[in-house]
PDB file of C-alpha atoms in Angstrom:
ATOM      1  CA  MET Z   1      17.212 -46.029 -67.346  1.00 72.00           C
ATOM      2  CA  LYS Z   2      19.132 -44.537 -64.480  1.00 82.00           C
ATOM      3  CA  LYS Z   3      17.739 -41.224 -65.234  1.00 83.00           C
ATOM      4  CA  TRP Z   4      14.678 -42.420 -64.807  1.00 82.00           C
ATOM      5  CA  LEU Z   5      14.480 -43.766 -61.859  1.00 82.00           C
ATOM      6  CA  LEU Z   6      16.487 -40.963 -59.918  1.00 84.00           C
ATOM      7  CA  GLY Z   7      13.694 -38.894 -61.695  1.00 85.00           C
ATOM      8  CA  LEU Z   8      11.091 -40.954 -60.077  1.00 85.00           C
ATOM      9  CA  LEU Z   9      12.762 -41.190 -56.782  1.00 86.00           C
ATOM     10  CA  ALA Z  10      13.583 -37.577 -56.699  1.00 86.00           C
ATOM     11  CA  VAL Z  11       9.666 -37.202 -57.221  1.00 88.00           C
ATOM     12  CA  GLY Z  12       8.826 -39.033 -54.100  1.00 86.00           C
ATOM     13  CA  VAL Z  13      11.185 -37.418 -52.001  1.00 86.00           C
ATOM     14  CA  LEU Z  14       9.876 -34.225 -52.821  1.00 86.00           C
ATOM     15  CA  GLY Z  15       6.563 -35.053 -52.077  1.00 82.00           C
ATOM     16  CA  MET Z  16       7.222 -37.224 -49.063  1.00 79.00           C
ATOM     17  CA  GLY Z  17       9.204 -34.090 -47.822  1.00 76.00           C
ATOM     18  CA  TRP Z  18       6.392 -31.485 -48.548  1.00 67.00           C
ATOM     19  CA  TRP Z  19       3.833 -33.889 -46.495  1.00 69.00           C
ATOM     20  CA  LEU Z  20       5.861 -33.445 -43.682  1.00 73.00           C
ATOM     21  CA  VAL Z  21       6.796 -30.251 -44.021  1.00 68.00           C
ATOM     22  CA  SER Z  22       3.718 -28.585 -45.074  1.00 65.00           C
ATOM     23  CA  PRO Z  23       1.594 -28.979 -41.653  1.00 64.00           C
ATOM     24  CA  LEU Z  24       4.286 -25.916 -39.997  1.00 62.00           C
ATOM     25  CA  PHE Z  25       3.201 -23.372 -42.874  1.00 58.00           C
ATOM     26  CA  MET Z  26      -0.581 -24.026 -43.903  1.00 59.00           C
ATOM     27  CA  ASP Z  27      -3.088 -23.439 -41.226  1.00 59.00           C
ATOM     28  CA  GLU Z  28      -6.305 -25.153 -40.861  1.00 57.00           C
ATOM     29  CA  MET Z  29      -9.446 -22.932 -40.365  1.00 56.00           C
ATOM     30  CA  GLY Z  30     -13.131 -23.897 -39.800  1.00 55.00           C
ATOM     31  CA  HIS Z  31     -16.227 -23.022 -37.468  1.00 52.00           C
ATOM     32  CA  ASP Z  32     -18.151 -26.013 -36.369  1.00 56.00           C
ATOM     33  CA  GLU Z  33     -21.342 -24.943 -35.217  1.00 58.00           C
ATOM     34  CA  SER Z  34     -21.593 -24.325 -31.280  1.00 54.00           C
ATOM     35  CA  VAL Z  35     -24.142 -26.202 -29.602  1.00 50.00           C
ATOM     36  CA  MET Z  36     -24.384 -24.231 -26.997  1.00 52.00           C
ATOM     37  CA  SER Z  37     -25.460 -21.590 -29.296  1.00 48.00           C
ATOM     38  CA  ASP Z  38     -28.520 -22.551 -30.549  1.00 46.00           C
ATOM     39  CA  HIS Z  39     -30.568 -20.804 -27.763  1.00 41.00           C
ATOM     40  CA  GLY Z  40     -28.649 -17.873 -26.868  1.00 43.00           C
ATOM     41  CA  ASP Z  41     -27.038 -18.105 -23.423  1.00 46.00           C
ATOM     42  CA  MET Z  42     -29.724 -21.012 -22.171  1.00 45.00           C
ATOM     43  CA  ASP Z  43     -27.537 -23.830 -21.064  1.00 47.00           C
ATOM     44  CA  GLY Z  44     -28.482 -27.238 -23.180  1.00 46.00           C
ATOM     45  CA  GLU Z  45     -31.409 -27.986 -20.113  1.00 47.00           C
ATOM     46  CA  ASP Z  46     -33.400 -24.360 -20.525  1.00 49.00           C
ATOM     47  CA  ALA Z  47     -33.439 -24.899 -24.256  1.00 46.00           C
ATOM     48  CA  MET Z  48     -34.392 -28.118 -24.179  1.00 46.00           C
ATOM     49  CA  MET Z  49     -37.190 -26.978 -21.416  1.00 47.00           C
ATOM     50  CA  GLU Z  50     -38.365 -24.011 -24.226  1.00 47.00           C
ATOM     51  CA  ASP Z  51     -38.533 -26.328 -27.230  1.00 47.00           C
ATOM     52  CA  SER Z  52     -40.743 -28.881 -24.893  1.00 46.00           C
ATOM     53  CA  MET Z  53     -42.642 -25.937 -24.135  1.00 46.00           C
ATOM     54  CA  GLU Z  54     -43.212 -24.172 -27.203  1.00 46.00           C
ATOM     55  CA  GLU Z  55     -44.263 -27.678 -28.499  1.00 45.00           C
ATOM     56  CA  SER Z  56     -46.958 -28.190 -25.646  1.00 45.00           C
ATOM     57  CA  SER Z  57     -48.361 -24.977 -25.898  1.00 45.00           C
ATOM     58  CA  ASP Z  58     -51.358 -26.141 -27.876  1.00 46.00           C
ATOM     59  CA  GLY Z  59     -51.849 -29.023 -25.623  1.00 47.00           C
ATOM     60  CA  MET Z  60     -52.516 -26.597 -22.994  1.00 46.00           C
ATOM     61  CA  LYS Z  61     -56.094 -25.603 -23.553  1.00 45.00           C
ATOM     62  CA  GLU Z  62     -57.474 -28.669 -22.953  1.00 46.00           C
ATOM     63  CA  ASP Z  63     -60.509 -28.157 -19.967  1.00 47.00           C
ATOM     64  CA  ASP Z  64     -59.607 -27.177 -16.430  1.00 48.00           C
ATOM     65  CA  GLY Z  65     -60.874 -30.942 -14.687  1.00 49.00           C
ATOM     66  CA  LYS Z  66     -58.068 -32.105 -16.434  1.00 49.00           C
ATOM     67  CA  MET Z  67     -55.704 -29.359 -14.995  1.00 50.00           C
ATOM     68  CA  ASP Z  68     -56.609 -28.934 -11.743  1.00 52.00           C
ATOM     69  CA  ASP Z  69     -56.096 -32.398 -11.132  1.00 54.00           C
ATOM     70  CA  SER Z  70     -52.470 -32.710 -12.817  1.00 49.00           C
ATOM     71  CA  MET Z  71     -51.595 -29.756 -10.505  1.00 51.00           C
ATOM     72  CA  LYS Z  72     -52.982 -31.727  -7.210  1.00 50.00           C
ATOM     73  CA  GLU Z  73     -50.802 -34.223  -8.518  1.00 51.00           C
ATOM     74  CA  HIS Z  74     -47.808 -31.900  -9.147  1.00 47.00           C
ATOM     75  CA  ASP Z  75     -48.075 -30.505  -5.971  1.00 51.00           C
ATOM     76  CA  MET Z  76     -47.703 -34.071  -3.912  1.00 50.00           C
ATOM     77  CA  MET Z  77     -44.674 -35.010  -5.899  1.00 50.00           C
ATOM     78  CA  GLU Z  78     -43.014 -31.652  -5.454  1.00 51.00           C
ATOM     79  CA  GLY Z  79     -43.536 -31.947  -1.509  1.00 48.00           C
ATOM     80  CA  ALA Z  80     -41.932 -35.461  -1.225  1.00 47.00           C
ATOM     81  CA  ASP Z  81     -38.332 -34.900  -3.205  1.00 47.00           C
ATOM     82  CA  SER Z  82     -37.088 -31.255  -3.526  1.00 46.00           C
ATOM     83  CA  SER Z  83     -34.088 -31.363  -1.665  1.00 46.00           C
ATOM     84  CA  SER Z  84     -32.747 -34.008  -3.540  1.00 45.00           C
ATOM     85  CA  SER Z  85     -33.800 -32.261  -6.308  1.00 44.00           C
ATOM     86  CA  ASP Z  86     -31.735 -29.156  -5.325  1.00 47.00           C
ATOM     87  CA  ASP Z  87     -28.998 -31.402  -4.725  1.00 47.00           C
ATOM     88  CA  MET Z  88     -29.222 -32.402  -8.651  1.00 43.00           C
ATOM     89  CA  THR Z  89     -29.763 -29.616  -9.838  1.00 45.00           C
ATOM     90  CA  LYS Z  90     -26.715 -27.937  -7.879  1.00 46.00           C
ATOM     91  CA  ASP Z  91     -24.236 -30.911  -8.924  1.00 49.00           C
ATOM     92  CA  THR Z  92     -26.008 -30.538 -12.815  1.00 48.00           C
ATOM     93  CA  MET Z  93     -24.824 -26.464 -12.645  1.00 46.00           C
ATOM     94  CA  GLU Z  94     -21.179 -26.979 -11.404  1.00 46.00           C
ATOM     95  CA  ALA Z  95     -20.850 -29.472 -14.257  1.00 47.00           C
ATOM     96  CA  GLU Z  96     -22.137 -27.559 -16.931  1.00 58.00           C
ATOM     97  CA  ALA Z  97     -20.121 -23.967 -15.530  1.00 71.00           C
ATOM     98  CA  LEU Z  98     -16.359 -25.626 -16.567  1.00 95.00           C
ATOM     99  CA  ASN Z  99     -14.668 -23.193 -18.905  1.00 94.00           C
ATOM    100  CA  GLY Z 100     -10.830 -21.562 -19.571  1.00 97.00           C
ATOM    101  CA  THR Z 101      -8.686 -20.163 -21.382  1.00 97.00           C
ATOM    102  CA  PHE Z 102      -6.140 -21.554 -24.069  1.00 97.00           C
ATOM    103  CA  LYS Z 103      -2.496 -20.527 -23.345  1.00 97.00           C
ATOM    104  CA  GLY Z 104       0.691 -21.847 -25.505  1.00 96.00           C
ATOM    105  CA  ALA Z 105       2.779 -24.596 -24.062  1.00 93.00           C
ATOM    106  CA  ASP Z 106       5.988 -22.927 -24.656  1.00 94.00           C
ATOM    107  CA  ALA Z 107       7.410 -20.159 -26.836  1.00 92.00           C
ATOM    108  CA  ASP Z 108       7.381 -22.700 -30.119  1.00 92.00           C
ATOM    109  CA  HIS Z 109       3.777 -23.858 -29.724  1.00 94.00           C
ATOM    110  CA  GLU Z 110       1.015 -21.322 -29.058  1.00 95.00           C
ATOM    111  CA  ALA Z 111      -2.654 -21.442 -28.343  1.00 97.00           C
ATOM    112  CA  LYS Z 112      -5.211 -18.902 -27.773  1.00 96.00           C
ATOM    113  CA  GLY Z 113      -8.990 -18.992 -27.375  1.00 97.00           C
ATOM    114  CA  LYS Z 114     -11.939 -19.991 -24.909  1.00 97.00           C
ATOM    115  CA  VAL Z 115     -12.945 -23.732 -24.327  1.00 96.00           C
ATOM    116  CA  MET Z 116     -16.425 -24.240 -22.486  1.00 95.00           C
ATOM    117  CA  VAL Z 117     -18.024 -27.648 -21.092  1.00 95.00           C
ATOM    118  CA  SER Z 118     -21.524 -28.391 -20.686  1.00 91.00           C
ATOM    119  CA  ALA Z 119     -22.116 -31.796 -20.222  1.00 88.00           C
ATOM    120  CA  GLN Z 120     -20.508 -34.463 -22.079  1.00 92.00           C
ATOM    121  CA  ASN Z 121     -19.383 -31.407 -24.411  1.00 95.00           C
ATOM    122  CA  VAL Z 122     -16.223 -29.359 -25.062  1.00 96.00           C
ATOM    123  CA  GLN Z 123     -16.589 -26.244 -27.343  1.00 96.00           C
ATOM    124  CA  LEU Z 124     -13.560 -24.120 -28.285  1.00 96.00           C
ATOM    125  CA  GLU Z 125     -14.554 -20.771 -29.181  1.00 95.00           C
ATOM    126  CA  ASP Z 126     -11.950 -18.147 -30.856  1.00 95.00           C
ATOM    127  CA  PHE Z 127      -9.196 -21.062 -30.722  1.00 96.00           C
ATOM    128  CA  GLU Z 128      -6.133 -20.834 -32.704  1.00 96.00           C
ATOM    129  CA  VAL Z 129      -3.014 -23.092 -32.001  1.00 96.00           C
ATOM    130  CA  THR Z 130       0.461 -23.487 -33.759  1.00 94.00           C
ATOM    131  CA  ASP Z 131      -0.448 -26.152 -36.562  1.00 92.00           C
ATOM    132  CA  GLY Z 132       1.743 -29.397 -36.131  1.00 91.00           C
ATOM    133  CA  PRO Z 133       1.334 -32.939 -37.154  1.00 89.00           C
ATOM    134  CA  ASP Z 134      -0.724 -35.728 -35.430  1.00 93.00           C
ATOM    135  CA  LEU Z 135      -2.682 -33.083 -32.991  1.00 96.00           C
ATOM    136  CA  TYR Z 136      -5.207 -34.675 -30.910  1.00 98.00           C
ATOM    137  CA  VAL Z 137      -7.171 -33.082 -27.876  1.00 98.00           C
ATOM    138  CA  TYR Z 138      -7.167 -34.819 -24.187  1.00 98.00           C
ATOM    139  CA  LEU Z 139      -8.511 -33.928 -21.124  1.00 98.00           C
ATOM    140  CA  VAL Z 140      -6.358 -34.375 -18.324  1.00 98.00           C
ATOM    141  CA  LYS Z 141      -6.195 -34.084 -14.606  1.00 96.00           C
ATOM    142  CA  GLU Z 142      -3.843 -32.051 -13.030  1.00 93.00           C
ATOM    143  CA  GLY Z 143      -0.640 -33.634 -12.743  1.00 93.00           C
ATOM    144  CA  GLN Z 144      -1.841 -36.080 -15.420  1.00 96.00           C
ATOM    145  CA  ASP Z 145       0.458 -36.673 -18.105  1.00 96.00           C
ATOM    146  CA  THR Z 146      -1.567 -35.843 -21.519  1.00 96.00           C
ATOM    147  CA  LYS Z 147      -0.876 -39.530 -23.317  1.00 95.00           C
ATOM    148  CA  ASP Z 148      -2.409 -40.870 -20.203  1.00 97.00           C
ATOM    149  CA  GLY Z 149      -5.752 -38.751 -20.143  1.00 97.00           C
ATOM    150  CA  VAL Z 150      -9.023 -39.018 -22.482  1.00 97.00           C
ATOM    151  CA  SER Z 151      -8.650 -37.988 -25.930  1.00 97.00           C
ATOM    152  CA  LEU Z 152     -11.654 -36.839 -27.056  1.00 98.00           C
ATOM    153  CA  GLY Z 153     -10.477 -36.751 -31.096  1.00 97.00           C
ATOM    154  CA  LYS Z 154      -8.054 -35.471 -33.508  1.00 97.00           C
ATOM    155  CA  LEU Z 155      -8.144 -31.966 -33.871  1.00 96.00           C
ATOM    156  CA  LYS Z 156     -10.471 -30.678 -36.695  1.00 95.00           C
ATOM    157  CA  GLN Z 157      -8.882 -27.644 -37.385  1.00 94.00           C
ATOM    158  CA  ASN Z 158      -6.240 -25.727 -36.477  1.00 94.00           C
ATOM    159  CA  MET Z 159      -8.023 -22.513 -35.676  1.00 94.00           C
ATOM    160  CA  GLY Z 160     -11.734 -21.420 -35.144  1.00 94.00           C
ATOM    161  CA  SER Z 161     -14.600 -23.122 -33.074  1.00 95.00           C
ATOM    162  CA  GLN Z 162     -15.364 -26.685 -32.627  1.00 96.00           C
ATOM    163  CA  SER Z 163     -16.661 -28.740 -30.251  1.00 95.00           C
ATOM    164  CA  TYR Z 164     -15.871 -32.160 -28.775  1.00 97.00           C
ATOM    165  CA  GLU Z 165     -17.844 -35.284 -27.216  1.00 97.00           C
ATOM    166  CA  ILE Z 166     -16.316 -36.790 -24.155  1.00 96.00           C
ATOM    167  CA  PRO Z 167     -16.222 -40.325 -24.195  1.00 96.00           C
ATOM    168  CA  GLU Z 168     -19.215 -42.342 -21.913  1.00 94.00           C
ATOM    169  CA  GLY Z 169     -17.377 -43.246 -18.566  1.00 94.00           C
ATOM    170  CA  ALA Z 170     -15.454 -40.076 -18.606  1.00 95.00           C
ATOM    171  CA  SER Z 171     -16.332 -36.734 -16.822  1.00 94.00           C
ATOM    172  CA  ALA Z 172     -15.033 -32.812 -16.912  1.00 95.00           C
ATOM    173  CA  ALA Z 173     -14.041 -31.483 -13.379  1.00 94.00           C
ATOM    174  CA  ALA Z 174     -12.732 -28.244 -12.321  1.00 94.00           C
ATOM    175  CA  GLY Z 175      -8.502 -28.479 -12.396  1.00 95.00           C
ATOM    176  CA  MET Z 176      -8.819 -30.742 -15.303  1.00 96.00           C
ATOM    177  CA  GLU Z 177      -7.054 -29.398 -18.281  1.00 97.00           C
ATOM    178  CA  ILE Z 178      -7.843 -29.714 -21.624  1.00 97.00           C
ATOM    179  CA  VAL Z 179      -4.472 -29.784 -23.898  1.00 97.00           C
ATOM    180  CA  ILE Z 180      -3.748 -29.927 -27.758  1.00 98.00           C
ATOM    181  CA  TRP Z 181      -0.845 -32.622 -27.948  1.00 97.00           C
ATOM    182  CA  CYS Z 182       0.710 -34.220 -30.634  1.00 96.00           C
ATOM    183  CA  LYS Z 183       0.734 -37.829 -30.474  1.00 95.00           C
ATOM    184  CA  LYS Z 184       3.881 -38.758 -33.066  1.00 93.00           C
ATOM    185  CA  PHE Z 185       6.193 -36.580 -30.657  1.00 93.00           C
ATOM    186  CA  ASN Z 186       4.503 -36.392 -27.421  1.00 95.00           C
ATOM    187  CA  GLU Z 187       4.555 -32.697 -27.050  1.00 95.00           C
ATOM    188  CA  ASP Z 188       1.550 -30.557 -25.541  1.00 96.00           C
ATOM    189  CA  PHE Z 189       0.976 -27.311 -27.705  1.00 97.00           C
ATOM    190  CA  GLY Z 190      -1.347 -25.982 -25.645  1.00 97.00           C
ATOM    191  CA  ARG Z 191      -3.721 -25.963 -22.588  1.00 97.00           C
ATOM    192  CA  ALA Z 192      -6.732 -24.793 -20.745  1.00 97.00           C
ATOM    193  CA  LYS Z 193      -7.135 -25.204 -17.273  1.00 97.00           C
ATOM    194  CA  LEU Z 194     -10.979 -25.592 -16.600  1.00 96.00           C
ATOM    195  CA  GLY Z 195     -12.897 -23.800 -13.580  1.00 94.00           C
ATOM    196  CA  SER Z 196     -16.242 -21.709 -12.936  1.00 84.00           C
ATOM    197  CA  GLU Z 197     -14.963 -18.601 -13.732  1.00 67.00           C
ATOM    198  CA  MET Z 198     -13.787 -17.615 -16.881  1.00 52.00           C
TER     199      MET Z 198
END
């Protein structure tokens, strides 16, 4: 009876050991479809505008009377708030133009690849990081501890392209960082500083 219990205990210990150590030796690779590459190099607004224009092209073959009225109305509205729309366009472009390159946190934790931020979407491209247990993606302000930043969710895989959503109420800005963080050991694995140029 004791041999049977010892055998069962040994199997349990070996199973637990494999579960704890295997992430260090196995890579998870995948590829999320990029929400930013659905329309080539266009940003989200341009892609939506193009889709909208394609769908409504049939409706543009209406009589000239309706077209003239709508053009007059458009001209009047355009002059009314052109300066505020220019400001909004600049703000939107700045918010959508953030990107960076991943670097490992130290000699034991390597990371590489690119990050692109568009509105509330964070896209990791050609991404690779040292595998580890309990890895998360965080948006962190400059000088802020990673654990105090905004969690974008559990890392989907340690290799390959993937995307994450920035939660409502949070936003990315130049100078902030996207950090790959091990929650279990409170250890950074890699980070990419966000800026407007690559």
